[in-house]
mmCIF file of C-alpha atoms in Angstrom:
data_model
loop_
_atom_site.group_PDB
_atom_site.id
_atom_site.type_symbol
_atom_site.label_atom_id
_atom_site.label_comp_id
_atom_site.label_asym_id
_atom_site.label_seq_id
_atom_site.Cartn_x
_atom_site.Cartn_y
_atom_site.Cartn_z
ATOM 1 C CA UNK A 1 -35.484 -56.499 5.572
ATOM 2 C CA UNK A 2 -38.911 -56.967 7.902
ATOM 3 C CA UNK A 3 -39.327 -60.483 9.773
ATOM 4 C CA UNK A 4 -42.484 -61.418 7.323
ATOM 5 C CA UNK A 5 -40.411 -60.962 4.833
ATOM 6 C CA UNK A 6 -37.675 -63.860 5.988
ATOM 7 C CA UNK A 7 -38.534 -67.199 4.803
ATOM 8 C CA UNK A 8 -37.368 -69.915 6.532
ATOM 9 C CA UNK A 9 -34.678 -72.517 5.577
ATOM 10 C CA UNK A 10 -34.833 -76.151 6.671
ATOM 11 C CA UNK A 11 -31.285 -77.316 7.624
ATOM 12 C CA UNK A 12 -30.854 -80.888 6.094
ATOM 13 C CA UNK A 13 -31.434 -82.620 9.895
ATOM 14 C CA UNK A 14 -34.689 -80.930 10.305
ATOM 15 C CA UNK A 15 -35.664 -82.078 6.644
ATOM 16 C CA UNK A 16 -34.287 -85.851 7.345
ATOM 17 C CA UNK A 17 -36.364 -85.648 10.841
ATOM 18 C CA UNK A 18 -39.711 -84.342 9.353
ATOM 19 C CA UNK A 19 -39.472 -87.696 6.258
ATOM 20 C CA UNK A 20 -38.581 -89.352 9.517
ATOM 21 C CA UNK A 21 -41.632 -89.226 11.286
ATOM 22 C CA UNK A 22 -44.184 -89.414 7.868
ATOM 23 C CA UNK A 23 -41.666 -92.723 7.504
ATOM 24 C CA UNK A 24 -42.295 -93.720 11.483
ATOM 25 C CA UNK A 25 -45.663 -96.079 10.626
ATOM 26 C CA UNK A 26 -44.430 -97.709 7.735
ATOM 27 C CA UNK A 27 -41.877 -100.455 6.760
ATOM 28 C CA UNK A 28 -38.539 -100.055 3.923
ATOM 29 C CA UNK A 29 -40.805 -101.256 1.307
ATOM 30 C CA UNK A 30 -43.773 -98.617 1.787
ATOM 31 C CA UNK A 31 -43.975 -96.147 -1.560
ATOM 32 C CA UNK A 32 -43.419 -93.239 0.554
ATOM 33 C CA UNK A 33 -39.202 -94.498 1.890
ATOM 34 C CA UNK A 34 -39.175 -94.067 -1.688
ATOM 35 C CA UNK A 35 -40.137 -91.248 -2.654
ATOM 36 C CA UNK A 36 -38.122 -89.983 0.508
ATOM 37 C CA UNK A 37 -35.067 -91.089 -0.928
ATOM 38 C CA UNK A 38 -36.261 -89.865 -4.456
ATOM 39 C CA UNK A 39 -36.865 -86.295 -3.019
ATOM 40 C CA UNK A 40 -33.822 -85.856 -1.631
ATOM 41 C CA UNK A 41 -31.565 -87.731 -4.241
ATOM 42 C CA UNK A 42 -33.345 -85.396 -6.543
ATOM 43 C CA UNK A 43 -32.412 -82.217 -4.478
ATOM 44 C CA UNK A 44 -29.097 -83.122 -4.365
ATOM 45 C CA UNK A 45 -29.143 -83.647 -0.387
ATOM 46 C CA UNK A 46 -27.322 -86.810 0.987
ATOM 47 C CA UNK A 47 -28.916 -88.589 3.863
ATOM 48 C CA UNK A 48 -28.345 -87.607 7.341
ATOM 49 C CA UNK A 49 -28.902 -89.045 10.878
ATOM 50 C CA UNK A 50 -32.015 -88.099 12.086
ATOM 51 C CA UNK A 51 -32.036 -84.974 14.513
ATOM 52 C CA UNK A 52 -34.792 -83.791 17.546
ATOM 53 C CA UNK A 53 -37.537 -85.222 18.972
ATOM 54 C CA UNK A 54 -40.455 -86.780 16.871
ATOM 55 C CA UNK A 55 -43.152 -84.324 15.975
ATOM 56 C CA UNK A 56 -46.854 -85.753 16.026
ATOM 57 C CA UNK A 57 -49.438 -84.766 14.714
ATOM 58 C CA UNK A 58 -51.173 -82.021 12.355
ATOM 59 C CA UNK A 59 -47.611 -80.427 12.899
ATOM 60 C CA UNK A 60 -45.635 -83.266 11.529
ATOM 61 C CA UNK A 61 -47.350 -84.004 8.368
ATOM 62 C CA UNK A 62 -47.489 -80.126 7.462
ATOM 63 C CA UNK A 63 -43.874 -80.057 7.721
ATOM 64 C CA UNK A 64 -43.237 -83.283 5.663
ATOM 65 C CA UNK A 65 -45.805 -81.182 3.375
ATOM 66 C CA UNK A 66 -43.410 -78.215 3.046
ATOM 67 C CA UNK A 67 -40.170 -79.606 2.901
ATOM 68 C CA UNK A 68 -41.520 -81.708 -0.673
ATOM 69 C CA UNK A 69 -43.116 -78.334 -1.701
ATOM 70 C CA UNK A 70 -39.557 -76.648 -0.781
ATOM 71 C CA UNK A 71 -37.765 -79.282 -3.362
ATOM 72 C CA UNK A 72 -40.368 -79.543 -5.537
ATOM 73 C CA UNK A 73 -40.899 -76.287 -6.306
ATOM 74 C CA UNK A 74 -36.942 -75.936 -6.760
ATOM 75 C CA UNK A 75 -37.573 -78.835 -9.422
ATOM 76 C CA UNK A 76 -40.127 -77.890 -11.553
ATOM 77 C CA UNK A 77 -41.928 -80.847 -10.942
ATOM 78 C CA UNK A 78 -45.489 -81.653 -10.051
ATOM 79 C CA UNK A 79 -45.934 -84.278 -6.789
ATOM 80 C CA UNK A 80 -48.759 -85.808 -4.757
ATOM 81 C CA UNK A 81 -48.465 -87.520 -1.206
ATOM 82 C CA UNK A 82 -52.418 -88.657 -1.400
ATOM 83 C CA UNK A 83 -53.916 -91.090 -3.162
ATOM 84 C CA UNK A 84 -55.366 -89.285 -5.955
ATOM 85 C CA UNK A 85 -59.247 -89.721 -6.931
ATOM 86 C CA UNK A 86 -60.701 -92.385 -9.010
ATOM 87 C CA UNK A 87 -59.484 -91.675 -12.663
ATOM 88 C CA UNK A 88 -61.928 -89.671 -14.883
ATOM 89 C CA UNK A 89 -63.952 -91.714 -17.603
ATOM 90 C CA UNK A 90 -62.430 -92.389 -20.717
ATOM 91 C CA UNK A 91 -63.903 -90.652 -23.769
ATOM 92 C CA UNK A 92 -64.876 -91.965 -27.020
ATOM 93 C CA UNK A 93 -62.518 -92.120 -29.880
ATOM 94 C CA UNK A 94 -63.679 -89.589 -32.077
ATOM 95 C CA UNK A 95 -64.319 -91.106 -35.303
ATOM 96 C CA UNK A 96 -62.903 -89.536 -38.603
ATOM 97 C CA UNK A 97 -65.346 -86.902 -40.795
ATOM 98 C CA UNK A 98 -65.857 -88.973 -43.816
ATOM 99 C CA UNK A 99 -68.370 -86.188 -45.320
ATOM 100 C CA UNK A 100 -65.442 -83.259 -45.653
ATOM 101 C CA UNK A 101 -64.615 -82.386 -48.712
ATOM 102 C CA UNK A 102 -61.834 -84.428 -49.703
ATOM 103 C CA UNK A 103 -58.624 -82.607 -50.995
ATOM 104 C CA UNK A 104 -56.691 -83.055 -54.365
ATOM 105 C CA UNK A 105 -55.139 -86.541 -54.707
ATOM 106 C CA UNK A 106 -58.064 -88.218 -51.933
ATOM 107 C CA UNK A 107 -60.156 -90.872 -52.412
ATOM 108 C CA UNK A 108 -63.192 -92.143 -50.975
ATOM 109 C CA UNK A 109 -62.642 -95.689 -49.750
ATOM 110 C CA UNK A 110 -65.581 -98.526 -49.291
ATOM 111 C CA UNK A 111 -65.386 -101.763 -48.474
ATOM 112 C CA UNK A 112 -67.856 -104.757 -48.799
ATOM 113 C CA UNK A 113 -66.999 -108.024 -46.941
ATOM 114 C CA UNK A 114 -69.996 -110.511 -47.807
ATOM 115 C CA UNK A 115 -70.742 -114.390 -47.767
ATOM 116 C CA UNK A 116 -71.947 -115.522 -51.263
ATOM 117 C CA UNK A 117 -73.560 -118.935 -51.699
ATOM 118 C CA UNK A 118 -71.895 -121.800 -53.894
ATOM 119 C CA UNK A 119 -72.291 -125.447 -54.282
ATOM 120 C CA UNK A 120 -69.171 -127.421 -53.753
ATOM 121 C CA UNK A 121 -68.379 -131.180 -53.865
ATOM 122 C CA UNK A 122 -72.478 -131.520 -54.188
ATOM 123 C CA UNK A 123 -73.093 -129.598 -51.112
ATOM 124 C CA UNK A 124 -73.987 -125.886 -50.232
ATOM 125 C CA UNK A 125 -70.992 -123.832 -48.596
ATOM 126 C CA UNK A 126 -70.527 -120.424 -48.219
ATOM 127 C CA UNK A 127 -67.645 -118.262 -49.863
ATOM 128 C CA UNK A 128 -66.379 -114.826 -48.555
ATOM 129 C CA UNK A 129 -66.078 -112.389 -51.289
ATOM 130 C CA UNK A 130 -64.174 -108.957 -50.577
ATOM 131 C CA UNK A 131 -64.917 -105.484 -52.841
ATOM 132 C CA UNK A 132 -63.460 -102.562 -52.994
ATOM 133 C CA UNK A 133 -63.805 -98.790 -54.448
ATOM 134 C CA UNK A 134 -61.830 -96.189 -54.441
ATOM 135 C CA UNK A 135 -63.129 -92.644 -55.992
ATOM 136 C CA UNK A 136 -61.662 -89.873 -56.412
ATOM 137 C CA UNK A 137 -62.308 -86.219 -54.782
ATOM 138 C CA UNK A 138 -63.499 -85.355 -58.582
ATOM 139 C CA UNK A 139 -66.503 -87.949 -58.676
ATOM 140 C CA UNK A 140 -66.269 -87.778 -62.469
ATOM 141 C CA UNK A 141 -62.877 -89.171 -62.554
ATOM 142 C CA UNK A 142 -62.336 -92.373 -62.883
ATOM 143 C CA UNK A 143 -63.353 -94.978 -60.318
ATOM 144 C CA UNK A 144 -61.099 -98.218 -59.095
ATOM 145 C CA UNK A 145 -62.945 -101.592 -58.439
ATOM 146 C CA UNK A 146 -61.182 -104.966 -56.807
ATOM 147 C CA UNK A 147 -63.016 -108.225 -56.073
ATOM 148 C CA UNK A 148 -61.444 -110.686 -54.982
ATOM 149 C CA UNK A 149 -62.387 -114.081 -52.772
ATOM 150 C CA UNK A 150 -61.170 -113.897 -49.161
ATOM 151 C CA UNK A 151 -60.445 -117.911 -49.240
ATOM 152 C CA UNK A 152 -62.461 -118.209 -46.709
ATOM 153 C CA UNK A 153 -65.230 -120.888 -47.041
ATOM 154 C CA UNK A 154 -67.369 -122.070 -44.664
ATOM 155 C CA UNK A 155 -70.091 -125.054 -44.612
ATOM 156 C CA UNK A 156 -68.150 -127.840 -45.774
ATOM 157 C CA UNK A 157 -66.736 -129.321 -42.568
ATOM 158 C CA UNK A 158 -62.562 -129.225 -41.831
ATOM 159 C CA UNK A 159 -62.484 -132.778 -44.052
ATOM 160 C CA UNK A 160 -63.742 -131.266 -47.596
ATOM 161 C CA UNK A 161 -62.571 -127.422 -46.895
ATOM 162 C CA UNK A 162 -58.765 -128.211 -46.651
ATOM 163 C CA UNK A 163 -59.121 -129.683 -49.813
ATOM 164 C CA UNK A 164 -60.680 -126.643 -51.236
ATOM 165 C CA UNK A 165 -58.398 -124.055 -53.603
ATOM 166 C CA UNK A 166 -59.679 -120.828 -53.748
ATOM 167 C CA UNK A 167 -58.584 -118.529 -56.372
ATOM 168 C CA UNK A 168 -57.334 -114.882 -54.746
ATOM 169 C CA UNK A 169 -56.306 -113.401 -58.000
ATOM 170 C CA UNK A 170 -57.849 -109.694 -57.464
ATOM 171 C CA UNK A 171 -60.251 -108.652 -60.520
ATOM 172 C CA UNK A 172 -59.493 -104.991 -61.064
ATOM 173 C CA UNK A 173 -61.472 -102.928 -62.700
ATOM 174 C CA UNK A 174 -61.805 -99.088 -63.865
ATOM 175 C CA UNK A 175 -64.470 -96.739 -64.493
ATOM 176 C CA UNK A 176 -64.877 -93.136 -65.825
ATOM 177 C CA UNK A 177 -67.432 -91.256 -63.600
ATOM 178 C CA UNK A 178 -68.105 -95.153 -62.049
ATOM 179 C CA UNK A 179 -69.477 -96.329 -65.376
ATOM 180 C CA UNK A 180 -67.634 -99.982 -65.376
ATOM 181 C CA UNK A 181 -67.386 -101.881 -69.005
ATOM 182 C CA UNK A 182 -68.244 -104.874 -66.849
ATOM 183 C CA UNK A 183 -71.577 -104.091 -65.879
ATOM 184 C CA UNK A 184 -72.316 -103.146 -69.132
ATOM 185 C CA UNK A 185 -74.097 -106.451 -71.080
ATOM 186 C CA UNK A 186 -72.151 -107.581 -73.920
ATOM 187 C CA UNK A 187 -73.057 -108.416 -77.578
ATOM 188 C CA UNK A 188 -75.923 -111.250 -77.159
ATOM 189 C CA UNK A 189 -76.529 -111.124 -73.462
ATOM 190 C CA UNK A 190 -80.091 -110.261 -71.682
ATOM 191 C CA UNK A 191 -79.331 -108.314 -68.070
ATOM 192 C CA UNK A 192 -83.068 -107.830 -66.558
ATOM 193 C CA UNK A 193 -83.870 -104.051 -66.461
ATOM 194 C CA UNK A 194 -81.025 -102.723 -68.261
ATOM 195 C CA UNK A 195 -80.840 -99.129 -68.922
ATOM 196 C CA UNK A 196 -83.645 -98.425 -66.957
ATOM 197 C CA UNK A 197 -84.698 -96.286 -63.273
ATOM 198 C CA UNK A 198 -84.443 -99.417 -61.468
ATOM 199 C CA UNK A 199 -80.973 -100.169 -63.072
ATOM 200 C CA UNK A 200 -79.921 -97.029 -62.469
ATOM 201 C CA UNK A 201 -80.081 -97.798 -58.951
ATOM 202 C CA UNK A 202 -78.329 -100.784 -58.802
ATOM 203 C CA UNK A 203 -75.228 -99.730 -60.972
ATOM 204 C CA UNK A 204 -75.318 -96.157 -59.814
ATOM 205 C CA UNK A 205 -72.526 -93.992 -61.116
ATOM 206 C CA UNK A 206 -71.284 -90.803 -59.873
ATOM 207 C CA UNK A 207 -73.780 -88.531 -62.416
ATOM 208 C CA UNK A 208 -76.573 -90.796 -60.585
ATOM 209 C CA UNK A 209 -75.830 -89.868 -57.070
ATOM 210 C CA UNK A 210 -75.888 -86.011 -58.192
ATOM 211 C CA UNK A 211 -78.943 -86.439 -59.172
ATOM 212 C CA UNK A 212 -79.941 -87.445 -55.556
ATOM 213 C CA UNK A 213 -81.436 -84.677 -53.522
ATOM 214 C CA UNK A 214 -82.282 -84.275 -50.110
ATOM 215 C CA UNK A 215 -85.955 -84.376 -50.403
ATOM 216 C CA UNK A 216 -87.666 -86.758 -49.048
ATOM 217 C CA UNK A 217 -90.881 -87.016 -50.713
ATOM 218 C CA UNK A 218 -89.065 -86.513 -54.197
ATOM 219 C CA UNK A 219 -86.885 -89.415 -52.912
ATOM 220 C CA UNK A 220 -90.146 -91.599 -51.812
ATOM 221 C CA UNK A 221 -91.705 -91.243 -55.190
ATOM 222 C CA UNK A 222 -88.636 -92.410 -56.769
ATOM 223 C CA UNK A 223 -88.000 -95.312 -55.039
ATOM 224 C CA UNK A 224 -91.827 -96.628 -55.455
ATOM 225 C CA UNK A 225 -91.785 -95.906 -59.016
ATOM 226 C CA UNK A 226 -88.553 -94.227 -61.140
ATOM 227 C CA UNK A 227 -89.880 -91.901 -64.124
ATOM 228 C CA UNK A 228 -86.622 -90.179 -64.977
ATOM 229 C CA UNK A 229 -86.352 -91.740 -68.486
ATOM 230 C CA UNK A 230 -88.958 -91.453 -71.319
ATOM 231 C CA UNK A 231 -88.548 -95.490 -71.989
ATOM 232 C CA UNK A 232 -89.961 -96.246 -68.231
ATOM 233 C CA UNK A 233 -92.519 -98.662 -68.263
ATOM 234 C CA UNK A 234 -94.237 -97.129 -65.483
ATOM 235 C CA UNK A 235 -93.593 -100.482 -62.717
ATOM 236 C CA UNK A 236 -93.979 -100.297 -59.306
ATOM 237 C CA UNK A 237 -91.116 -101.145 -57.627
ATOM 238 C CA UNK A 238 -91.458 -103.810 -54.257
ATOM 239 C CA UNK A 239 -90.534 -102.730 -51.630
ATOM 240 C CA UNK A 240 -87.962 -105.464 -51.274
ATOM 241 C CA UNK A 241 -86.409 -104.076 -54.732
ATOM 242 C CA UNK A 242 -86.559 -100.424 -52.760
ATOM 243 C CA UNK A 243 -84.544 -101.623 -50.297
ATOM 244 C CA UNK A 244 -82.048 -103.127 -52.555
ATOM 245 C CA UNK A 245 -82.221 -99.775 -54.451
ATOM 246 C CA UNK A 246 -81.163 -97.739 -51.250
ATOM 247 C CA UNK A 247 -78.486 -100.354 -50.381
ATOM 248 C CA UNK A 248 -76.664 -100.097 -53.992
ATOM 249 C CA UNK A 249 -76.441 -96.213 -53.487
ATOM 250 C CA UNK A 250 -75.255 -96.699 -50.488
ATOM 251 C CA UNK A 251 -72.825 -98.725 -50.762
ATOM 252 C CA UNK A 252 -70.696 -96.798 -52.577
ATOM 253 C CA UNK A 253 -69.784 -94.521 -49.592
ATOM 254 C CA UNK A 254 -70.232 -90.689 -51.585
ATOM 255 C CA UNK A 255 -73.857 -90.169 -51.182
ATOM 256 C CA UNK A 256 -74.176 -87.159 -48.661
ATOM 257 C CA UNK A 257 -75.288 -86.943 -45.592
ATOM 258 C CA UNK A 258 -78.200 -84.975 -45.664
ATOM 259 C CA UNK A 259 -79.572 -87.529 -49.233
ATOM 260 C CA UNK A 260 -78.815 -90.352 -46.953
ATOM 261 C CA UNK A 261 -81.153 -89.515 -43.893
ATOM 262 C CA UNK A 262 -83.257 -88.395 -46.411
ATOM 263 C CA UNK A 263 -83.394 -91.925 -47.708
ATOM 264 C CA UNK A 264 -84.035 -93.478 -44.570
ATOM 265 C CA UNK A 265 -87.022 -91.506 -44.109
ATOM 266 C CA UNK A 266 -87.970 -91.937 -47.548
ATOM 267 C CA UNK A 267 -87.854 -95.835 -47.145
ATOM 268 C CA UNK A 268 -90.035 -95.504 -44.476
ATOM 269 C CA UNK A 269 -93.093 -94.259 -46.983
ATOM 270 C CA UNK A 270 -92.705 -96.621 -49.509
ATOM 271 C CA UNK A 271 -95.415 -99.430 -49.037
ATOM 272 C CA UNK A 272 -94.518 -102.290 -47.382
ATOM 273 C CA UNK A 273 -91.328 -100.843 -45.787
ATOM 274 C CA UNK A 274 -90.305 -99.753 -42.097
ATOM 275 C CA UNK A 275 -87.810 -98.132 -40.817
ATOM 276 C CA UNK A 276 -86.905 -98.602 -36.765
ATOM 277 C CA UNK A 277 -84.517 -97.878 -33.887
ATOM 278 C CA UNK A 278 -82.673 -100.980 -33.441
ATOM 279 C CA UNK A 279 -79.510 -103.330 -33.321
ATOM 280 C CA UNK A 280 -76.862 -103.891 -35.874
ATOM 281 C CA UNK A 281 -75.799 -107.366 -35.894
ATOM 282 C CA UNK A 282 -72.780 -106.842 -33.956
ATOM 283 C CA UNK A 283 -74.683 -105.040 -31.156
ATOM 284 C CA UNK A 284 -74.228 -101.218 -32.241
ATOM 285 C CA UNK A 285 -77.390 -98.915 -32.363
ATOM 286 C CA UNK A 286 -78.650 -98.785 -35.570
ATOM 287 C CA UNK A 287 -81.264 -97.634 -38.032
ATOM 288 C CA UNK A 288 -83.041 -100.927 -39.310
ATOM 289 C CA UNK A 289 -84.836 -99.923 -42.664
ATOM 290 C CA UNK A 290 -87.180 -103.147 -43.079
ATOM 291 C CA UNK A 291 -89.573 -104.481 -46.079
ATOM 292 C CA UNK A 292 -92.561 -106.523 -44.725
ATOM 293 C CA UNK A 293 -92.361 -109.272 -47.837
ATOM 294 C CA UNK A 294 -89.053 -110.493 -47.072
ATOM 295 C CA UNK A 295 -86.650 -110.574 -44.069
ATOM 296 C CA UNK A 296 -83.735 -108.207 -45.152
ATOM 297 C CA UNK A 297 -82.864 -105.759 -42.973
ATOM 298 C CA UNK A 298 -80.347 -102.325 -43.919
ATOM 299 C CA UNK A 299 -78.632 -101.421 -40.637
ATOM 300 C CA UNK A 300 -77.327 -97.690 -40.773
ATOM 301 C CA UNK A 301 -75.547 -95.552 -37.980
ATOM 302 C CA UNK A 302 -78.099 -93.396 -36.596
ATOM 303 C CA UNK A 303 -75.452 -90.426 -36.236
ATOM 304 C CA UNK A 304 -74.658 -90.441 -39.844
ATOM 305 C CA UNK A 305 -76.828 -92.449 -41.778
ATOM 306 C CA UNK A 306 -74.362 -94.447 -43.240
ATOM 307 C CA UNK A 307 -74.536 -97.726 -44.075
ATOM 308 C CA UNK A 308 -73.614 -100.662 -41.227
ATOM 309 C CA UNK A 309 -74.339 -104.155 -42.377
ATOM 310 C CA UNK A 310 -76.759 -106.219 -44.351
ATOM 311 C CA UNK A 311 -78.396 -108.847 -43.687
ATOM 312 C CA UNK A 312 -81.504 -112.324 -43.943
ATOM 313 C CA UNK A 313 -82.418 -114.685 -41.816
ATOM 314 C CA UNK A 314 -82.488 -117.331 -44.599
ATOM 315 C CA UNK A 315 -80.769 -116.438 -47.825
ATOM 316 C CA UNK A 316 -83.294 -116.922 -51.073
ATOM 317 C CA UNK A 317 -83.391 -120.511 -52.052
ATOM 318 C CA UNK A 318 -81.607 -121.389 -55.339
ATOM 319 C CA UNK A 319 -77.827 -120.638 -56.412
ATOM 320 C CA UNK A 320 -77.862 -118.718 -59.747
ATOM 321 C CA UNK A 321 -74.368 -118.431 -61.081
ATOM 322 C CA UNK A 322 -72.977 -120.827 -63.322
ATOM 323 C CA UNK A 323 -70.013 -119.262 -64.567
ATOM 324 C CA UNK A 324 -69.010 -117.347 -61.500
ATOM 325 C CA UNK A 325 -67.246 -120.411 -59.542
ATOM 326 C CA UNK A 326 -64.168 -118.755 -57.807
ATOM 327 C CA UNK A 327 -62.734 -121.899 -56.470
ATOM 328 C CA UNK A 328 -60.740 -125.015 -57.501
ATOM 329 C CA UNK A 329 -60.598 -128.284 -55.944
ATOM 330 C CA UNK A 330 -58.158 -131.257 -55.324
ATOM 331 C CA UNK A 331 -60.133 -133.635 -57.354
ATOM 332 C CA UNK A 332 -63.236 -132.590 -59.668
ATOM 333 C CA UNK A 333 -66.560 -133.262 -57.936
ATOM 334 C CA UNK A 334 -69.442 -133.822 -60.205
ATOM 335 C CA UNK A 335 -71.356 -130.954 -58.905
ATOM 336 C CA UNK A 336 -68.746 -128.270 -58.486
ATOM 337 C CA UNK A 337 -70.736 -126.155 -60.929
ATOM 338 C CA UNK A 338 -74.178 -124.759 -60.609
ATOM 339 C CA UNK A 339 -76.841 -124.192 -62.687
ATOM 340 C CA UNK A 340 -79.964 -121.683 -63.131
ATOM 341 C CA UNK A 341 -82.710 -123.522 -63.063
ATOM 342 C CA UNK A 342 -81.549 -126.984 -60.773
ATOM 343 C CA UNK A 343 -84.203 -128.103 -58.636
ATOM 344 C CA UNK A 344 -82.467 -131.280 -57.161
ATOM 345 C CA UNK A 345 -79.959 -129.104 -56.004
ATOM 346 C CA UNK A 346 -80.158 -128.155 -52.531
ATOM 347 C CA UNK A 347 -80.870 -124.180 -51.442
ATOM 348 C CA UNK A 348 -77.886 -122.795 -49.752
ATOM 349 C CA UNK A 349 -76.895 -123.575 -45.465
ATOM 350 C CA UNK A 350 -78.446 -121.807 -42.985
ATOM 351 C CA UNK A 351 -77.142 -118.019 -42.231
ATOM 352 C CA UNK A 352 -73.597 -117.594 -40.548
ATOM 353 C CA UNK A 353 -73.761 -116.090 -37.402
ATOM 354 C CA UNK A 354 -72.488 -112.923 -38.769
ATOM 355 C CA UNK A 355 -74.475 -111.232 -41.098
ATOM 356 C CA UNK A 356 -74.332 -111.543 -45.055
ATOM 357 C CA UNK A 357 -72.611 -108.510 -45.354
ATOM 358 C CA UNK A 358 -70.781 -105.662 -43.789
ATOM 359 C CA UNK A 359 -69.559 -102.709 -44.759
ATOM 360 C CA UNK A 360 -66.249 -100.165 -43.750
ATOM 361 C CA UNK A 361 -65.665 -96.487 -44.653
ATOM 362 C CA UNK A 362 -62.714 -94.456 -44.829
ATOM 363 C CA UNK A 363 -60.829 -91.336 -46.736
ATOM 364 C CA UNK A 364 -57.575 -92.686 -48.256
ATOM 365 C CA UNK A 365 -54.930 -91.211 -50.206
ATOM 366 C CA UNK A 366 -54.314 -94.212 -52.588
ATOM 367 C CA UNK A 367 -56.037 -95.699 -55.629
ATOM 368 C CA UNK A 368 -55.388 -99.673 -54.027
#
């Protein structure tokens, strides 16, 4: 055996005297008595009176430094004397692909939370309203639809909203291919633009968003003025009613990708819309798609195109439902109701600080 070859083994005084001296400059309670006594309880070595003179200097700490690499190293275990560096930056979550193709048994989940106006004990409030959608990885299946009121309400003061019921029963409904009896209008009743291109944008069904194609002049032309039915009458659509027309689609959380940045730009050639870098209401960067005759604004992700938030500065004046009241109260104000065409009624409050709506995507594997 050659001398190089012979590696040297600390005797457990020379060990005890080396922690010793890195121990000399600090008190019991210093970090490093304990990992001394961690080292060697770990190694199986029982304390011993220290032995030799003190070492000093560079000598002293690169013994300390071998004698932890010596047990370390017999350990398996990783250790650091120093203070280690600042800690690297944290990463982003990375959010979930909600464009993959979805497997057997999936369904694509969207959510829309939004304030609706009401008039309650004879004075304007605000009601949260909650829908959902489920549809399935066949898009010609059949759809699920839940709305339902929150029971939130907000513009009455703490007085007149504790006395406020709100009905939470969830309205459930179903849809082959996302045609829904309910939006359908029954025997006897008018819905404006039924069964035509503008309609078809509002109620959009799953044979609707195939038809959707990532073009966007195609796109532009159809948003300005729909001619895919013989019965059109040929209107030009505002560019408010655009907007609206984008928003419906969507909403519904299966247009693709590539359609949906197609949209955006579309949007942005239709007359009297914009489209701009910007600021969701909640401070994220968004895509603000913009009409100049009104003040709604469509906030979309700008890495995906989907759809953020919606949102007014003043909601239009005038509350239109009459048999849509989703609450109950204590006693029977004589205004609880609404009606079409009420000009002594007052318009709705001011905007909540939070916009009128907001809207949440995901891939589930439940119908609700």
């Amino acid at each position: 055996m050659r001398e190089d070859n012979v590696r040297k083994i600390w005797s457990e005084a020379e060990l005890d005297a080396a922690l010793e001296d890195l121990n000399s400059d600090v008190g019991e309670d210093d970090g490093l008595a304990f990992a001394r006594a961690s080292l060697l309880a770990a190694a199986g070595v029982e304390e011993a009176p220290p032995a030799g003179p003190r070492r000093s200097g560079t000598w002293r700490w690169l013994a300390v430094a071998a004698a932890v690499v010596t047990l370390v190293g017999g350990l398996g275990v990783a250790a650091a004397l120093w203070t280690p560096g600042p800690p690297e930056t944290a990463q982003p979550a990375v959010l979930p692909d909600l464009d993959r193709p979805l497997a057997p048994g999936e369904f694509r989940y969207a959510q829309k939370l939004g304030w609706e106006p009401q008039i309650m004990y004879g004075r304007p409030a605000w009601v949260q309203q909650k829908v959902e959608l489920w549809i399935p990885a066949d898009p010609a299946g059949v759809w699920h639809r839940r709305t339902m009121w929150t029971g939130v309400v907000h513009g009455l003061g703490p007085e007149k909203s504790k006395d406020v019921q709100v009905n939470l029963t969830p309205k459930d409904e179903y849809g082959p291919g996302g045609v829904f009896p309910g939006d359908m209008p029954t025997a006897g009743e008018v819905k404006p633009h039924w069964n035509t291109p503008l309609q078809k944008w509002l109620l959009p069904d799953a044979a609707f968003v195939a038809s959707l194609v990532p073009d966007r002049g195609k796109l532009a032309k159809r948003l300005a003025l729909d001619t895919i039915t013989p019965t059109d009458d040929g209107r030009v659509h505002t560019a408010t009613e655009s907007l609206k027309m984008v928003r419906s689609v969507l909403e519904l959380g299966l247009v693709p990708k590539d359609v949906r940045f197609a949209l955006a730009g579309a949007f942005s050639d239709v007359n009297g819309g914009f489209v701009e870098s910007g600021h969701a209401p909640d401070g994220r960067p968004a895509t603000v798609l913009g009409t100049k005759d009104s003040d709604q604004r469509l906030y979309l992700d700008p890495a995906t195109a989907q759809l953020l938030a919606w949102d007014a500065a003043r909601p239009t004046p005038g509350i239109t439902r009459s048999a849509d009241v989703p609450v109950s109260t204590s006693k029977a104000p004589p205004s609880a109701t609404t009606s079409r065409a009420s000009a002594e009624k007052p318009p709705p409050p001011e905007k909540l600080d939070e916009p009128a709506t907001v809207y949440s995507f995901a891939i589930t594997k439940s119908s609700g």
